[in-house]
mmCIF file of C-alpha atoms and ligand atoms in Angstrom:
data_model
loop_
_atom_site.group_PDB
_atom_site.id
_atom_site.type_symbol
_atom_site.label_atom_id
_atom_site.label_comp_id
_atom_site.label_asym_id
_atom_site.label_seq_id
_atom_site.Cartn_x
_atom_site.Cartn_y
_atom_site.Cartn_z
ATOM 1 C CA MET K 1 -11.911 14.316 -1.454
ATOM 2 C CA ALA K 2 -9.535 11.257 -1.997
ATOM 3 C CA THR K 3 -9.884 8.394 0.170
ATOM 4 C CA VAL K 4 -6.215 7.066 1.037
ATOM 5 C CA ILE K 5 -5.611 3.590 1.352
ATOM 6 C CA ALA K 6 -2.066 2.753 2.707
ATOM 7 C CA THR K 7 -0.548 -0.978 1.985
ATOM 8 C CA ILE K 8 1.499 -2.289 5.076
ATOM 9 C CA ASN K 9 3.093 -5.176 6.534
ATOM 10 C CA LEU K 10 6.248 -5.395 8.352
ATOM 11 C CA LYS K 11 7.360 -8.208 6.225
ATOM 12 C CA GLY K 12 9.279 -8.146 3.287
ATOM 13 C CA GLY K 13 8.094 -9.607 -0.194
ATOM 14 C CA VAL K 14 4.990 -10.155 0.410
ATOM 15 C CA GLY K 15 3.347 -8.604 -2.574
ATOM 16 C CA LYS K 16 2.818 -4.993 -1.143
ATOM 17 C CA SER K 17 4.263 -3.339 -4.264
ATOM 18 C CA THR K 18 2.679 -5.829 -6.691
ATOM 19 C CA THR K 19 -0.655 -5.482 -5.138
ATOM 20 C CA THR K 20 -0.780 -1.558 -4.912
ATOM 21 C CA ALA K 21 0.416 -1.482 -8.358
ATOM 22 C CA ALA K 22 -2.944 -3.878 -9.368
ATOM 23 C CA LEU K 23 -5.143 -1.752 -7.287
ATOM 24 C CA ALA K 24 -4.361 1.500 -8.925
ATOM 25 C CA GLU K 25 -4.495 -0.102 -12.505
ATOM 26 C CA PHE K 26 -7.879 -1.719 -12.020
ATOM 27 C CA MET K 27 -9.468 1.155 -10.207
ATOM 28 C CA SER K 28 -8.614 3.092 -13.334
ATOM 29 C CA ALA K 29 -8.905 0.756 -16.060
ATOM 30 C CA GLU K 30 -12.075 -1.462 -14.749
ATOM 31 C CA PHE K 31 -13.488 1.343 -12.393
ATOM 32 C CA GLY K 32 -13.205 4.521 -14.024
ATOM 33 C CA TYR K 33 -11.812 6.227 -10.634
ATOM 34 C CA ARG K 34 -8.514 8.690 -10.638
ATOM 35 C CA VAL K 35 -5.728 6.931 -8.379
ATOM 36 C CA LEU K 36 -2.608 8.611 -7.215
ATOM 37 C CA LEU K 37 0.177 6.576 -6.045
ATOM 38 C CA VAL K 38 2.519 7.157 -4.091
ATOM 39 C CA ASP K 39 5.851 5.160 -3.291
ATOM 40 C CA LEU K 40 7.111 5.408 0.184
ATOM 41 C CA ASP K 41 9.342 2.725 -0.242
ATOM 42 C CA PRO K 42 13.285 3.425 -0.891
ATOM 43 C CA GLN K 43 13.534 0.410 -2.984
ATOM 44 C CA THR K 44 11.396 2.541 -5.527
ATOM 45 C CA ASN K 45 9.702 -0.820 -6.546
ATOM 46 C CA LEU K 46 6.777 0.441 -7.441
ATOM 47 C CA THR K 47 8.109 3.584 -9.201
ATOM 48 C CA THR K 48 10.304 1.374 -11.509
ATOM 49 C CA MET K 49 7.049 -0.605 -12.332
ATOM 50 C CA MET K 50 4.962 2.029 -12.750
ATOM 51 C CA ILE K 51 6.937 4.546 -14.878
ATOM 52 C CA GLY K 52 10.379 2.523 -15.508
ATOM 53 C CA GLU K 53 14.133 3.093 -15.116
ATOM 54 C CA GLN K 54 14.745 5.487 -17.360
ATOM 55 C CA ARG K 55 11.671 8.073 -16.235
ATOM 56 C CA TRP K 56 12.725 7.671 -12.916
ATOM 57 C CA GLN K 57 16.259 8.641 -13.580
ATOM 58 C CA ILE K 58 14.947 11.997 -14.752
ATOM 59 C CA VAL K 59 12.595 12.247 -12.102
ATOM 60 C CA ASN K 60 15.616 11.617 -9.305
ATOM 61 C CA ASP K 61 17.635 14.182 -10.952
ATOM 62 C CA GLU K 62 14.898 17.006 -10.944
ATOM 63 C CA GLY K 63 14.718 16.542 -7.204
ATOM 64 C CA SER K 64 10.690 15.352 -7.840
ATOM 65 C CA THR K 65 10.690 12.246 -5.677
ATOM 66 C CA VAL K 66 9.241 11.773 -2.201
ATOM 67 C CA ASN K 67 12.803 12.184 -1.035
ATOM 68 C CA SER K 68 13.322 15.501 -1.808
ATOM 69 C CA LEU K 69 9.717 16.698 -0.074
ATOM 70 C CA PHE K 70 11.178 15.166 3.148
ATOM 71 C CA ALA K 71 14.452 16.866 2.708
ATOM 72 C CA SER K 72 13.232 20.062 1.955
ATOM 73 C CA ALA K 73 11.160 19.454 5.442
ATOM 74 C CA LEU K 74 14.345 19.138 7.083
ATOM 75 C CA ASP K 75 16.717 21.788 5.586
ATOM 76 C CA ALA K 76 15.182 25.311 5.085
ATOM 77 C CA GLY K 77 17.820 25.756 2.693
ATOM 78 C CA LEU K 78 16.837 23.862 0.146
ATOM 79 C CA PRO K 79 14.591 24.745 -2.541
ATOM 80 C CA GLU K 80 10.899 24.252 -1.598
ATOM 81 C CA PHE K 81 9.158 20.896 -2.867
ATOM 82 C CA ASP K 82 6.763 21.254 -6.029
ATOM 83 C CA VAL K 83 4.192 18.777 -5.589
ATOM 84 C CA GLU K 84 2.588 19.996 -8.810
ATOM 85 C CA LYS K 85 5.376 18.845 -11.178
ATOM 86 C CA ALA K 86 6.154 15.915 -9.115
ATOM 87 C CA VAL K 87 3.124 14.384 -9.937
ATOM 88 C CA GLN K 88 3.876 11.761 -13.037
ATOM 89 C CA HIS K 89 0.936 11.793 -15.163
ATOM 90 C CA GLY K 90 0.135 8.768 -17.012
ATOM 91 C CA ALA K 91 2.154 6.380 -14.838
ATOM 92 C CA SER K 92 1.071 2.598 -16.053
ATOM 93 C CA PRO K 93 3.476 1.238 -18.833
ATOM 94 C CA LEU K 94 -0.080 0.176 -20.059
ATOM 95 C CA GLU K 95 -1.732 2.835 -23.154
ATOM 96 C CA SER K 96 -4.921 1.472 -22.076
ATOM 97 C CA VAL K 97 -4.738 2.850 -18.224
ATOM 98 C CA ARG K 98 -4.946 6.198 -18.445
ATOM 99 C CA GLY K 99 -5.904 7.373 -15.291
ATOM 100 C CA VAL K 100 -3.173 6.449 -12.546
ATOM 101 C CA ASP K 101 -0.641 9.592 -11.414
ATOM 102 C CA LEU K 102 2.529 8.218 -9.498
ATOM 103 C CA ILE K 103 4.553 10.413 -7.088
ATOM 104 C CA ALA K 104 8.067 8.887 -6.979
ATOM 105 C CA SER K 105 10.313 7.600 -4.754
ATOM 106 C CA SER K 106 13.752 7.501 -4.755
ATOM 107 C CA LEU K 107 16.695 5.434 -3.233
ATOM 108 C CA ASP K 108 18.044 8.522 -1.473
ATOM 109 C CA LEU K 109 15.075 8.476 0.823
ATOM 110 C CA MET K 110 17.303 5.855 2.735
ATOM 111 C CA GLU K 111 19.439 8.214 4.655
ATOM 112 C CA THR K 112 16.796 11.158 4.779
ATOM 113 C CA GLN K 113 14.644 8.759 6.739
ATOM 114 C CA GLU K 114 17.325 8.614 8.948
ATOM 115 C CA GLU K 115 17.588 12.393 9.682
ATOM 116 C CA MET K 116 13.639 12.276 9.744
ATOM 117 C CA ASN K 117 14.062 10.175 12.725
ATOM 118 C CA ALA K 118 16.275 12.312 14.130
ATOM 119 C CA TRP K 119 14.294 15.204 13.866
ATOM 120 C CA GLN K 120 12.083 13.287 15.606
ATOM 121 C CA TYR K 121 14.039 12.619 18.603
ATOM 122 C CA GLU K 122 14.875 16.635 18.721
ATOM 123 C CA VAL K 123 11.205 17.197 19.080
ATOM 124 C CA PRO K 124 9.621 14.679 21.332
ATOM 125 C CA GLY K 125 6.104 14.406 21.320
ATOM 126 C CA SER K 126 5.792 17.077 18.576
ATOM 127 C CA LEU K 127 3.192 15.605 15.316
ATOM 128 C CA GLU K 128 5.265 17.861 12.850
ATOM 129 C CA PRO K 129 7.846 15.447 11.411
ATOM 130 C CA LEU K 130 4.942 12.633 10.963
ATOM 131 C CA LEU K 131 2.818 15.475 9.017
ATOM 132 C CA VAL K 132 5.196 16.298 6.006
ATOM 133 C CA LEU K 133 3.339 14.010 3.430
ATOM 134 C CA ARG K 134 -0.046 15.273 4.489
ATOM 135 C CA ALA K 135 0.661 18.596 4.439
ATOM 136 C CA ALA K 136 2.088 18.746 1.059
ATOM 137 C CA LEU K 137 -0.227 16.111 -0.556
ATOM 138 C CA ALA K 138 -3.146 18.275 0.584
ATOM 139 C CA GLY K 139 -3.715 20.344 -2.455
ATOM 140 C CA LEU K 140 -4.012 17.155 -4.518
ATOM 141 C CA GLN K 141 -6.755 15.122 -2.516
ATOM 142 C CA SER K 142 -10.077 16.548 -4.607
ATOM 143 C CA SER K 143 -7.951 15.814 -7.903
ATOM 144 C CA TYR K 144 -8.418 11.932 -7.070
ATOM 145 C CA ASP K 145 -10.707 9.470 -5.771
ATOM 146 C CA PHE K 146 -8.076 7.158 -4.548
ATOM 147 C CA ILE K 147 -4.923 8.117 -3.456
ATOM 148 C CA LEU K 148 -2.666 4.849 -2.530
ATOM 149 C CA LEU K 149 0.349 4.530 -0.688
ATOM 150 C CA ASP K 150 2.949 1.890 -1.074
ATOM 151 C CA CYS K 151 5.141 1.318 2.352
ATOM 152 C CA ALA K 152 8.139 0.084 3.198
ATOM 153 C CA PRO K 153 8.531 -3.081 5.234
ATOM 154 C CA ASN K 154 8.458 -1.294 8.580
ATOM 155 C CA LEU K 155 6.678 1.700 10.589
ATOM 156 C CA GLY K 156 9.350 4.015 10.353
ATOM 157 C CA ILE K 157 8.909 7.596 10.343
ATOM 158 C CA VAL K 158 8.154 7.181 6.462
ATOM 159 C CA THR K 159 5.614 5.022 6.884
ATOM 160 C CA ALA K 160 3.891 7.035 9.944
ATOM 161 C CA ASN K 161 3.735 9.886 7.181
ATOM 162 C CA GLY K 162 1.637 7.574 5.259
ATOM 163 C CA LEU K 163 -0.476 6.515 8.093
ATOM 164 C CA MET K 164 -0.953 10.162 9.555
ATOM 165 C CA MET K 165 -2.629 10.932 5.877
ATOM 166 C CA ALA K 166 -4.244 7.453 5.241
ATOM 167 C CA ASP K 167 -7.646 6.753 5.880
ATOM 168 C CA ALA K 168 -7.720 2.964 5.873
ATOM 169 C CA TYR K 169 -4.746 0.055 5.396
ATOM 170 C CA VAL K 170 -4.562 -3.087 3.779
ATOM 171 C CA VAL K 171 -2.704 -5.963 4.639
ATOM 172 C CA PRO K 172 -0.972 -8.145 1.866
ATOM 173 C CA ALA K 173 0.362 -11.266 3.224
ATOM 174 C CA ILE K 174 1.263 -14.698 1.814
ATOM 175 C CA PRO K 175 -0.765 -17.549 3.649
ATOM 176 C CA ASP K 176 2.259 -18.713 5.567
ATOM 177 C CA VAL K 177 2.989 -19.112 8.857
ATOM 178 C CA LEU K 178 6.066 -16.464 9.011
ATOM 179 C CA SER K 179 4.312 -13.987 6.760
ATOM 180 C CA THR K 180 1.064 -14.041 8.969
ATOM 181 C CA TYR K 181 2.829 -14.153 12.214
ATOM 182 C CA GLY K 182 2.917 -10.385 12.182
ATOM 183 C CA ILE K 183 -0.149 -9.306 11.458
ATOM 184 C CA PRO K 184 -1.718 -9.225 15.182
ATOM 185 C CA GLN K 185 1.329 -7.432 16.119
ATOM 186 C CA LEU K 186 1.103 -4.729 13.043
ATOM 187 C CA GLN K 187 -2.511 -4.393 14.271
ATOM 188 C CA ARG K 188 -1.454 -3.134 17.497
ATOM 189 C CA ARG K 189 0.897 -0.711 16.299
ATOM 190 C CA VAL K 190 -1.519 0.809 14.257
ATOM 191 C CA GLN K 191 -3.374 1.253 17.253
ATOM 192 C CA ARG K 192 -0.889 2.426 19.499
ATOM 193 C CA PHE K 193 0.001 4.923 16.448
ATOM 194 C CA THR K 194 -3.541 5.942 16.384
ATOM 195 C CA ASP K 195 -3.550 6.326 20.568
ATOM 196 C CA ARG K 196 -0.383 8.479 20.448
ATOM 197 C CA THR K 197 -1.460 10.485 17.562
ATOM 198 C CA GLY K 198 -5.367 10.546 17.690
ATOM 199 C CA HIS K 199 -5.614 9.671 13.891
ATOM 200 C CA GLY K 200 -7.511 6.770 13.012
ATOM 201 C CA VAL K 201 -6.931 4.140 10.452
ATOM 202 C CA THR K 202 -9.063 1.979 9.412
ATOM 203 C CA PRO K 203 -8.444 -1.905 8.647
ATOM 204 C CA LEU K 204 -9.370 -3.051 5.508
ATOM 205 C CA GLY K 205 -8.487 -6.392 6.005
ATOM 206 C CA VAL K 206 -5.595 -9.145 4.496
ATOM 207 C CA ILE K 207 -5.164 -9.421 0.721
ATOM 208 C CA ILE K 208 -4.234 -12.675 0.489
ATOM 209 C CA THR K 209 -1.450 -13.125 -2.167
ATOM 210 C CA LYS K 210 0.903 -15.742 -3.750
ATOM 211 C CA TYR K 211 -2.337 -18.110 -2.977
ATOM 212 C CA ARG K 212 -1.354 -21.521 -4.177
ATOM 213 C CA SER K 213 -4.333 -24.151 -4.627
ATOM 214 C CA SER K 214 -2.292 -27.111 -4.194
ATOM 215 C CA SER K 215 -0.877 -25.957 -0.702
ATOM 216 C CA THR K 216 -2.513 -27.401 2.111
ATOM 217 C CA LEU K 217 -0.836 -24.802 4.375
ATOM 218 C CA HIS K 218 -2.380 -22.155 2.464
ATOM 219 C CA ARG K 219 -5.670 -23.433 3.104
ATOM 220 C CA ALA K 220 -4.976 -24.319 6.656
ATOM 221 C CA THR K 221 -3.869 -20.452 6.869
ATOM 222 C CA ILE K 222 -6.831 -18.874 5.437
ATOM 223 C CA GLU K 223 -8.862 -21.214 7.182
ATOM 224 C CA ARG K 224 -7.134 -20.219 10.963
ATOM 225 C CA LEU K 225 -7.702 -16.327 9.854
ATOM 226 C CA GLN K 226 -11.193 -16.521 8.730
ATOM 227 C CA SER K 227 -12.029 -18.443 12.393
ATOM 228 C CA ALA K 228 -10.489 -16.491 14.382
ATOM 229 C CA VAL K 229 -12.948 -13.481 12.937
ATOM 230 C CA PHE K 230 -15.768 -16.054 13.001
ATOM 231 C CA GLU K 231 -15.070 -16.839 16.663
ATOM 232 C CA TYR K 232 -14.615 -13.101 18.047
ATOM 233 C CA GLU K 233 -17.921 -12.146 15.891
ATOM 234 C CA SER K 234 -19.281 -15.523 18.190
ATOM 235 C CA LEU K 235 -18.085 -13.691 21.290
ATOM 236 C CA PRO K 236 -20.507 -11.904 23.448
ATOM 237 C CA ALA K 237 -20.153 -8.171 23.013
ATOM 238 C CA CYS K 238 -18.510 -7.250 26.816
ATOM 239 C CA GLU K 239 -15.601 -9.660 25.975
ATOM 240 C CA ARG K 240 -15.423 -8.715 22.133
ATOM 241 C CA GLU K 241 -14.919 -5.018 23.563
ATOM 242 C CA ALA K 242 -12.124 -6.220 25.885
ATOM 243 C CA ARG K 243 -10.087 -7.670 22.631
ATOM 244 C CA PRO K 244 -8.973 -6.268 19.487
ATOM 245 C CA ARG K 245 -10.916 -7.615 16.294
ATOM 246 C CA PRO K 246 -8.817 -9.632 13.841
ATOM 247 C CA PRO K 247 -8.211 -8.835 10.821
ATOM 248 C CA THR K 248 -11.046 -9.857 8.067
ATOM 249 C CA VAL K 249 -9.893 -11.945 4.985
ATOM 250 C CA ILE K 250 -10.551 -9.976 1.819
ATOM 251 C CA PRO K 251 -12.366 -13.106 0.026
ATOM 252 C CA HIS K 252 -10.420 -13.132 -3.553
ATOM 253 C CA TRP K 253 -7.405 -14.247 -3.320
ATOM 254 C CA ILE K 254 -4.529 -13.611 -5.722
ATOM 255 C CA PRO K 255 -2.895 -16.492 -6.696
ATOM 256 C CA GLU K 256 0.697 -17.475 -7.390
ATOM 257 C CA SER K 257 1.332 -16.942 -10.922
ATOM 258 C CA ASN K 258 4.358 -16.420 -12.983
ATOM 259 C CA GLN K 259 2.465 -13.611 -15.233
ATOM 260 C CA ILE K 260 1.660 -11.517 -12.042
ATOM 261 C CA ALA K 261 5.147 -11.753 -11.518
ATOM 262 C CA GLN K 262 6.295 -10.345 -14.842
ATOM 263 C CA SER K 263 3.325 -7.768 -14.469
ATOM 264 C CA ALA K 264 6.801 -5.898 -12.555
ATOM 265 C CA ASP K 265 8.718 -5.464 -15.808
ATOM 266 C CA PHE K 266 8.115 -1.966 -17.212
ATOM 267 C CA PHE K 267 6.223 -2.892 -20.570
ATOM 268 C CA ASP K 268 3.080 -2.140 -22.222
ATOM 269 C CA PHE K 269 1.500 -5.979 -22.010
ATOM 270 C CA GLY K 270 -1.822 -4.408 -23.711
ATOM 271 C CA THR K 271 -4.889 -4.794 -21.384
ATOM 272 C CA LEU K 272 -5.163 -5.661 -17.957
ATOM 273 C CA ARG K 273 -5.899 -9.546 -18.841
ATOM 274 C CA GLN K 274 -3.187 -9.620 -21.072
ATOM 275 C CA LYS K 275 -0.703 -8.186 -18.165
ATOM 276 C CA TYR K 276 -2.185 -10.142 -15.519
ATOM 277 C CA GLY K 277 -3.275 -13.165 -16.654
ATOM 278 C CA ASN K 278 -6.720 -14.863 -17.694
ATOM 279 C CA HIS K 279 -6.619 -17.932 -15.616
ATOM 280 C CA GLY K 280 -7.718 -16.811 -12.679
ATOM 281 C CA GLN K 281 -5.527 -13.796 -11.895
ATOM 282 C CA PHE K 282 -7.327 -10.983 -13.783
ATOM 283 C CA ASP K 283 -10.705 -12.252 -11.976
ATOM 284 C CA ALA K 284 -8.850 -12.403 -8.208
ATOM 285 C CA LEU K 285 -7.665 -9.135 -9.234
ATOM 286 C CA ARG K 286 -10.828 -7.277 -10.223
ATOM 287 C CA ASN K 287 -12.915 -9.015 -7.285
ATOM 288 C CA MET K 288 -10.166 -8.177 -4.961
ATOM 289 C CA THR K 289 -10.339 -4.181 -6.116
ATOM 290 C CA GLU K 290 -14.216 -4.320 -6.160
ATOM 291 C CA HIS K 291 -14.537 -5.265 -2.244
ATOM 292 C CA ILE K 292 -12.096 -2.827 -1.312
ATOM 293 C CA ILE K 293 -13.840 0.006 -3.039
ATOM 294 C CA ALA K 294 -17.262 -1.527 -1.285
ATOM 295 C CA GLY K 295 -15.503 -1.753 2.240
ATOM 296 C CA VAL K 296 -14.789 1.597 1.815
ATOM 297 C CA GLY K 297 -17.862 2.554 1.113
ATOM 298 C CA VAL K 298 -19.048 0.324 4.037
ATOM 299 C CA TYR K 299 -16.434 1.825 6.787
ATOM 300 C CA LEU K 300 -15.191 4.986 5.887
HETATM 301 N N1 ATP E 1 0.869 -13.379 -7.209
HETATM 302 C C1 ATP E 1 2.117 -13.293 -7.260
HETATM 303 N N2 ATP E 1 2.662 -14.442 -7.812
HETATM 304 C C2 ATP E 1 3.957 -14.294 -8.196
HETATM 305 N N3 ATP E 1 4.916 -13.246 -7.427
HETATM 306 C C3 ATP E 1 4.272 -12.241 -7.129
HETATM 307 C C4 ATP E 1 3.128 -12.362 -6.870
HETATM 308 N N4 ATP E 1 2.875 -11.056 -6.027
HETATM 309 C C5 ATP E 1 4.185 -10.800 -6.109
HETATM 310 N N5 ATP E 1 5.209 -11.572 -6.779
HETATM 311 C C6 ATP E 1 6.418 -11.123 -7.022
HETATM 312 O O1 ATP E 1 7.189 -11.171 -5.247
HETATM 313 C C7 ATP E 1 8.180 -10.586 -5.274
HETATM 314 C C8 ATP E 1 7.665 -9.691 -3.980
HETATM 315 O O2 ATP E 1 6.665 -8.709 -4.351
HETATM 316 P P1 ATP E 1 7.006 -7.508 -4.262
HETATM 317 O O3 ATP E 1 8.002 -6.556 -4.540
HETATM 318 O O4 ATP E 1 5.459 -6.729 -4.524
HETATM 319 O O5 ATP E 1 6.695 -7.454 -2.402
HETATM 320 P P2 ATP E 1 6.819 -6.347 -1.497
HETATM 321 O O6 ATP E 1 5.549 -6.980 -0.340
HETATM 322 O O7 ATP E 1 6.180 -5.109 -2.075
HETATM 323 O O8 ATP E 1 8.225 -6.462 -0.936
HETATM 324 P P3 ATP E 1 9.016 -5.383 -0.303
HETATM 325 O O9 ATP E 1 8.625 -5.583 1.141
HETATM 326 O O10 ATP E 1 10.545 -5.464 -0.156
HETATM 327 O O11 ATP E 1 8.913 -4.137 -0.782
HETATM 328 C C9 ATP E 1 8.333 -10.246 -6.701
HETATM 329 O O12 ATP E 1 9.532 -10.622 -7.073
HETATM 330 C C10 ATP E 1 7.015 -9.685 -6.987
HETATM 331 O O13 ATP E 1 7.358 -10.116 -8.360
HETATM 332 MG MG1 MG E 2 7.227 -3.246 -1.768
#
């Protein structure tokens, strides 16, 4: 059975999609895992990174995106969603990455999302609108080691569908004040989601993105996040129980780098070293991936 990991942060532009794409490519090419990516963001950034705009257009026209999945759940008159057909095999521009598949997103998901919200209000308390994705993907679980869900920067109904099938989540964040400010609130909201649905999602940690070693703010922010964990660990057990555990910081920071920014282009750069850069970027991404795989082994 696949381990399902959601990438979430309420803040936009912090590197969620870039990190999710890299995680998938490293899990596959460096560690030999079979990975399914699911793009849950109507912006379709992950989709165009992995399969390019031309292939996306074809997939979108034939109704093989998560939008069609949610739309068919809303309207029984629409054809049933064919999940096997929706899986895009060999979804990476790199020839050297073979084990990554993708279920694409669509710009139309923006509108469908609103209809999903309306459905949720029509059936207050029902979990049915939150279970659409999990039910559709149940048959794929045994074909993969990891399913990675790239979420939009909100906790709306589509992200909630992601959480409902996720075993764990990671939070990419730029180490500055604004990008880390909302992390405790995000944690509380995931906890409230668990209280409401009974479905637990394990936090695997904060992934530091766009790190600049020359920035004192970046270093100070990381130290602040790390010392919050240290202080929490130093509390007596009775006090620890009374408050939420601060998120751990994954100790391999992704540097800000032009080459990582360019990795969004749908282009066969060759190897992962050539795609992401060999000046610390490859090592940081590989170590981050290895740390997350190890975390899954320990916590799940
Ligand atoms: N390590 C990095 N170094 C430089 N640029 C980066 C890095 N990571 C991401 N970027 C760039 O930052 C921008 C935002 O990244 P990305 O789209 O991954 O963020 P996101 O959190 O998924 O955004 P959204 O909330 O809109 O979905 C993109 O232009 C991306 O190429
Ligand atoms: Mg994104």
